[in-house]
């Protein structure tokens, strides 16, 4: 017993002494005020083939008191270079502090980068670095990343860049904004059977705020395909990411807008004899919020029918367009793989071919519950 | 040996100090000799029960019988015992060469105190008294079991206070009781004045950080623990008692927990445990987050911290130690100061120092918030001794966090748990979850 | 069964999420990993049940004690030594993986030597605690961490970004023939029960081990295995998940706590798994230390009241694991882990035959004792 007790004392000393020794020579101590946090990363393509990348970093400038100084302050670093890692290490030499990427929440690439395959290299770099969040948002900047990064919209406060709120669904809950996380971009890019889709960030003309309502679909060996505002909305609806959408129906002399707040959609992909058929079932529920004509509550089922038809038309048109061009942001291919045993599967090329010629069937069941406060 | 010789031996021990009174009374064939220390006995009782009957009762036999019937009556086995009885406040009576002792002890300190350390809102406000007999009276009168055992003994070579070891014979943990007895045997001290001394006397690990016995002044806690099979140590002249063996969770309960409704007492317990986590970990988390991994916490928070640290000349580690040091000083100071001043001291120290330090940019605003949060949560721990130990653990964890950041802090905390688990209080593991099975039908044993 | 038994089994399963097991499994995702998982679950459960029944038959007895009673010296000393080394390596593999994780994600500025040393120093003294104290430590740490584990799992399963199509696609690979490496690494998840060789000392009463307990174990086994393998696929796709060195770290980095003080779940995950790794190493090394103690009679090596044997063991553990940490690369780690899992699984299956032998001998011994 006694020896054990003595042992314990010695063990205690054995533990503490190395700690104290190490403490005295501790050189890893790096205080937060010696660091500078990156808020967003922008990557553009230059015309110089020697230095194809231009990196723009937006850095937070900490303020001593948020209340005293609510206007946002940022500093920017930019540099052209051949590879991303080298360029960033050169950028670090421009600062007296250490760059910390752990808080960067948005990566904006210039539109030009998407034209060639450079974005794969960028993605590789971003994923490989452990300190860059896999949950940072990935977006496309128009006209280029630099302008988006350097743009301060009116009404922005310190510490909270407005642009994050767009993607967060925290402030704005728009049905036009696609938010793509870095890891989501990566898996869509690398997996067969699903294609990445990225939001496009623009500025309005007098440059007071951002506009994010378009998106861009990427696919192997094809130029990026841009989705306009309506198609972005349809995509969000189909992928069940939208919470509420407003959808206009113009048919049979009626013209009304419905607010759909419950959206359920299901895809089914069947392949028989190398002939693919895609079946999409949607269930919608909502209310009518605006109408040119007087509506009658009795006829709600008729309006629902009209909504069905309108939606069906738009959706099938959209999907036909997508498959004609050979883009698959919905993951129909993945759906197909998920229902087919590995040995029975077509190769990717075969599938792409089958997808192009696939039959599309859209079934919409909507249920309009009310005409709003008035008939 | 005759009782005469004994009496003169006792008297010689006191070397004719005038406090000791020896009187010979003779009347109509009745003859007794009394011996006592005047300042220790209750003179009224003496008058009423010895002097009056002596003169009123007709014969020596009747007087003898009368004395024999008194509840204070005791036989005296030896002269050493006789000496001890005299010093305890007994009156020695020598009748026909026999020596008897009568307990007429006068105690002026037998009133029960009101609680001063373990104050509660609900429950009794009364604590133990300074008198051992009163204390035992208090305990016995609220614990009605014939199996309640009280063993008296003396320790401390010089002052020899009377002590009591109290336990419920049916419920007590035998192993713990044996170990306590064994350790009591080994005590080698000149002076023992207070019960809390046992905490160090019965502990063989000199460097142990955590208390192995629980100090309490509340009779209800004593009764509660007796029923739980624990052993109570009381010392005459000390208004505090020690409870052993104890486990970590004993230090986290207040008696009030039993007086609240279930939901409230669980809520309060939860609050307390969160408090202990905050108070141990918060400074370490600050250091780890500020100096090692600023990417852990959310951006807004880290930027606020970074902003508030602007212009602070110290690294986070020094900053934390600097502020904690003053907080600890403040705590110490307010214990020593008289009550009237201590409130002022706390205000001056806490408020003025805090604001001035941030104004002068010696520490960040957030640091001041953290230090005060830590100080408040320290007070949530119900038993003081545990709070002291926790304060030291906190310092150790700060040091570890400043070497290895958050990972080190986590490891340090795990080691702290391991250390607590490895501690033993009189054979009982210090920290473990109880087996809530019925009875003692554990399916696993100790290895 | 006593709840401590479940801790032993579960901690090995949970802690291996950060070890090489998911990486190895995911590497064989197109070569029969799914069927291997199923085979692994069945074989693993066989091991769990056999070991539990065996040790339950001899309550309070450790494996070395049983061996001494039934076999001869030339047999049990090498066997025990082999097992001790095995368990030491099991601890090291967790230790190295976690050191690599720390330097990669949490404390990139601290040299790896120091990280390793801190981890070792904080654990090694705990390994010399008494067996019951080790179990109490496990219980407390586990209970503190359990809500966080549940939180992360719920968070993962309810995440919008978990794409079930990837999981379904991966599940369809079930038709491929199982792969030996994948099978053995999925069996390794179940080897927590082997810790009973020493920890059986604590279970002095005969335990209740019937159908109900087995059903609980089956449920735990399926839930952990499924989560270990399929959640990373659901987040990172069935093809690209194989590129990830630490699939679970990437997975936890793909979840976000929008309103909490810590926004990136990966840091909660890292700190949580620091505790889990701590427990796992503590268990493994406790068994290793006890076995070494038994083989070399370390209690008796004393010099001026100081137990030299213990110090030698501590120094040996520290130095050898530090050497391995510094010299190993990630690739080697995974390669060697693979072989280690294979050896471990084969060995612990072979031991079942030894158990049958021991049971016979013990019956004979008991009969003799009864007759005389």
JSON list of C-alpha atoms in Angstrom, two decimals, chain A residues 215-289:
[
{"chain": "A", "resi": 215, "resn": "UNK", "atom": "CA", "xyz": [-27.34, 28.68, -61.46]},
{"chain": "A", "resi": 216, "resn": "UNK", "atom": "CA", "xyz": [-24.97, 26.77, -63.59]},
{"chain": "A", "resi": 217, "resn": "UNK", "atom": "CA", "xyz": [-24.75, 23.03, -64.25]},
{"chain": "A", "resi": 218, "resn": "UNK", "atom": "CA", "xyz": [-21.46, 21.36, -64.99]},
{"chain": "A", "resi": 219, "resn": "UNK", "atom": "CA", "xyz": [-20.84, 18.07, -66.68]},
{"chain": "A", "resi": 220, "resn": "UNK", "atom": "CA", "xyz": [-17.89, 16.15, -67.95]},
{"chain": "A", "resi": 221, "resn": "UNK", "atom": "CA", "xyz": [-16.69, 17.13, -71.41]},
{"chain": "A", "resi": 222, "resn": "UNK", "atom": "CA", "xyz": [-19.44, 19.69, -71.88]},
{"chain": "A", "resi": 223, "resn": "UNK", "atom": "CA", "xyz": [-19.51, 23.41, -71.51]},
{"chain": "A", "resi": 224, "resn": "UNK", "atom": "CA", "xyz": [-21.26, 24.69, -68.39]},
{"chain": "A", "resi": 225, "resn": "UNK", "atom": "CA", "xyz": [-24.95, 25.12, -68.88]},
{"chain": "A", "resi": 226, "resn": "UNK", "atom": "CA", "xyz": [-26.68, 28.07, -67.32]},
{"chain": "A", "resi": 227, "resn": "UNK", "atom": "CA", "xyz": [-30.11, 27.81, -65.76]},
{"chain": "A", "resi": 228, "resn": "UNK", "atom": "CA", "xyz": [-32.11, 30.99, -65.70]},
{"chain": "A", "resi": 229, "resn": "UNK", "atom": "CA", "xyz": [-34.23, 32.11, -62.77]},
{"chain": "A", "resi": 230, "resn": "UNK", "atom": "CA", "xyz": [-37.28, 30.02, -63.59]},
{"chain": "A", "resi": 231, "resn": "UNK", "atom": "CA", "xyz": [-35.32, 26.87, -64.19]},
{"chain": "A", "resi": 232, "resn": "UNK", "atom": "CA", "xyz": [-33.39, 27.39, -60.98]},
{"chain": "A", "resi": 233, "resn": "UNK", "atom": "CA", "xyz": [-36.70, 27.57, -59.20]},
{"chain": "A", "resi": 234, "resn": "UNK", "atom": "CA", "xyz": [-37.87, 24.40, -60.89]},
{"chain": "A", "resi": 235, "resn": "UNK", "atom": "CA", "xyz": [-34.67, 22.64, -59.97]},
{"chain": "A", "resi": 236, "resn": "UNK", "atom": "CA", "xyz": [-35.05, 23.65, -56.35]},
{"chain": "A", "resi": 237, "resn": "UNK", "atom": "CA", "xyz": [-38.64, 22.48, -56.39]},
{"chain": "A", "resi": 238, "resn": "UNK", "atom": "CA", "xyz": [-37.76, 19.15, -57.87]},
{"chain": "A", "resi": 239, "resn": "UNK", "atom": "CA", "xyz": [-34.89, 18.52, -55.51]},
{"chain": "A", "resi": 240, "resn": "UNK", "atom": "CA", "xyz": [-37.16, 19.37, -52.57]},
{"chain": "A", "resi": 241, "resn": "UNK", "atom": "CA", "xyz": [-34.87, 22.06, -51.27]},
{"chain": "A", "resi": 242, "resn": "UNK", "atom": "CA", "xyz": [-37.33, 24.90, -51.63]},
{"chain": "A", "resi": 243, "resn": "UNK", "atom": "CA", "xyz": [-39.54, 25.61, -48.69]},
{"chain": "A", "resi": 244, "resn": "UNK", "atom": "CA", "xyz": [-42.12, 27.75, -50.43]},
{"chain": "A", "resi": 245, "resn": "UNK", "atom": "CA", "xyz": [-42.39, 28.71, -54.04]},
{"chain": "A", "resi": 246, "resn": "UNK", "atom": "CA", "xyz": [-44.63, 31.11, -55.89]},
{"chain": "A", "resi": 247, "resn": "UNK", "atom": "CA", "xyz": [-45.91, 29.69, -59.09]},
{"chain": "A", "resi": 248, "resn": "UNK", "atom": "CA", "xyz": [-47.97, 31.49, -61.69]},
{"chain": "A", "resi": 249, "resn": "UNK", "atom": "CA", "xyz": [-50.66, 29.64, -63.64]},
{"chain": "A", "resi": 250, "resn": "UNK", "atom": "CA", "xyz": [-52.01, 31.12, -66.86]},
{"chain": "A", "resi": 251, "resn": "UNK", "atom": "CA", "xyz": [-54.57, 28.88, -68.44]},
{"chain": "A", "resi": 252, "resn": "UNK", "atom": "CA", "xyz": [-58.21, 28.83, -69.49]},
{"chain": "A", "resi": 253, "resn": "UNK", "atom": "CA", "xyz": [-58.64, 32.56, -69.12]},
{"chain": "A", "resi": 254, "resn": "UNK", "atom": "CA", "xyz": [-57.54, 32.36, -65.47]},
{"chain": "A", "resi": 255, "resn": "UNK", "atom": "CA", "xyz": [-54.31, 33.90, -64.34]},
{"chain": "A", "resi": 256, "resn": "UNK", "atom": "CA", "xyz": [-53.39, 33.37, -60.73]},
{"chain": "A", "resi": 257, "resn": "UNK", "atom": "CA", "xyz": [-50.33, 32.92, -58.56]},
{"chain": "A", "resi": 258, "resn": "UNK", "atom": "CA", "xyz": [-50.20, 30.15, -56.01]},
{"chain": "A", "resi": 259, "resn": "UNK", "atom": "CA", "xyz": [-48.02, 29.94, -52.99]},
{"chain": "A", "resi": 260, "resn": "UNK", "atom": "CA", "xyz": [-46.93, 26.33, -52.59]},
{"chain": "A", "resi": 261, "resn": "UNK", "atom": "CA", "xyz": [-45.56, 25.50, -49.19]},
{"chain": "A", "resi": 262, "resn": "UNK", "atom": "CA", "xyz": [-45.53, 21.74, -49.20]},
{"chain": "A", "resi": 263, "resn": "UNK", "atom": "CA", "xyz": [-43.55, 20.09, -51.94]},
{"chain": "A", "resi": 264, "resn": "UNK", "atom": "CA", "xyz": [-42.84, 16.42, -52.25]},
{"chain": "A", "resi": 265, "resn": "UNK", "atom": "CA", "xyz": [-41.24, 14.92, -55.28]},
{"chain": "A", "resi": 266, "resn": "UNK", "atom": "CA", "xyz": [-40.12, 11.44, -56.11]},
{"chain": "A", "resi": 267, "resn": "UNK", "atom": "CA", "xyz": [-38.17, 10.14, -59.08]},
{"chain": "A", "resi": 268, "resn": "UNK", "atom": "CA", "xyz": [-38.19, 6.69, -60.48]},
{"chain": "A", "resi": 269, "resn": "UNK", "atom": "CA", "xyz": [-35.84, 5.48, -63.14]},
{"chain": "A", "resi": 270, "resn": "UNK", "atom": "CA", "xyz": [-36.47, 2.28, -65.01]},
{"chain": "A", "resi": 271, "resn": "UNK", "atom": "CA", "xyz": [-34.38, 0.76, -67.70]},
{"chain": "A", "resi": 272, "resn": "UNK", "atom": "CA", "xyz": [-35.68, -1.96, -69.93]},
{"chain": "A", "resi": 273, "resn": "UNK", "atom": "CA", "xyz": [-33.76, -3.11, -73.00]},
{"chain": "A", "resi": 274, "resn": "UNK", "atom": "CA", "xyz": [-31.48, -0.11, -72.80]},
{"chain": "A", "resi": 275, "resn": "UNK", "atom": "CA", "xyz": [-34.49, 2.15, -72.91]},
{"chain": "A", "resi": 276, "resn": "UNK", "atom": "CA", "xyz": [-34.71, 4.41, -69.90]},
{"chain": "A", "resi": 277, "resn": "UNK", "atom": "CA", "xyz": [-37.92, 5.85, -68.57]},
{"chain": "A", "resi": 278, "resn": "UNK", "atom": "CA", "xyz": [-37.99, 8.52, -65.91]},
{"chain": "A", "resi": 279, "resn": "UNK", "atom": "CA", "xyz": [-41.06, 9.00, -63.82]},
{"chain": "A", "resi": 280, "resn": "UNK", "atom": "CA", "xyz": [-41.46, 12.02, -61.63]},
{"chain": "A", "resi": 281, "resn": "UNK", "atom": "CA", "xyz": [-44.21, 12.30, -59.09]},
{"chain": "A", "resi": 282, "resn": "UNK", "atom": "CA", "xyz": [-44.85, 15.60, -57.36]},
{"chain": "A", "resi": 283, "resn": "UNK", "atom": "CA", "xyz": [-47.24, 16.40, -54.58]},
{"chain": "A", "resi": 284, "resn": "UNK", "atom": "CA", "xyz": [-47.91, 20.06, -53.98]},
{"chain": "A", "resi": 285, "resn": "UNK", "atom": "CA", "xyz": [-50.09, 21.89, -51.53]},
{"chain": "A", "resi": 286, "resn": "UNK", "atom": "CA", "xyz": [-50.65, 25.59, -51.13]},
{"chain": "A", "resi": 287, "resn": "UNK", "atom": "CA", "xyz": [-52.91, 28.57, -51.44]},
{"chain": "A", "resi": 288, "resn": "UNK", "atom": "CA", "xyz": [-53.68, 31.17, -54.08]},
{"chain": "A", "resi": 289, "resn": "UNK", "atom": "CA", "xyz": [-52.16, 34.51, -53.33]}
]
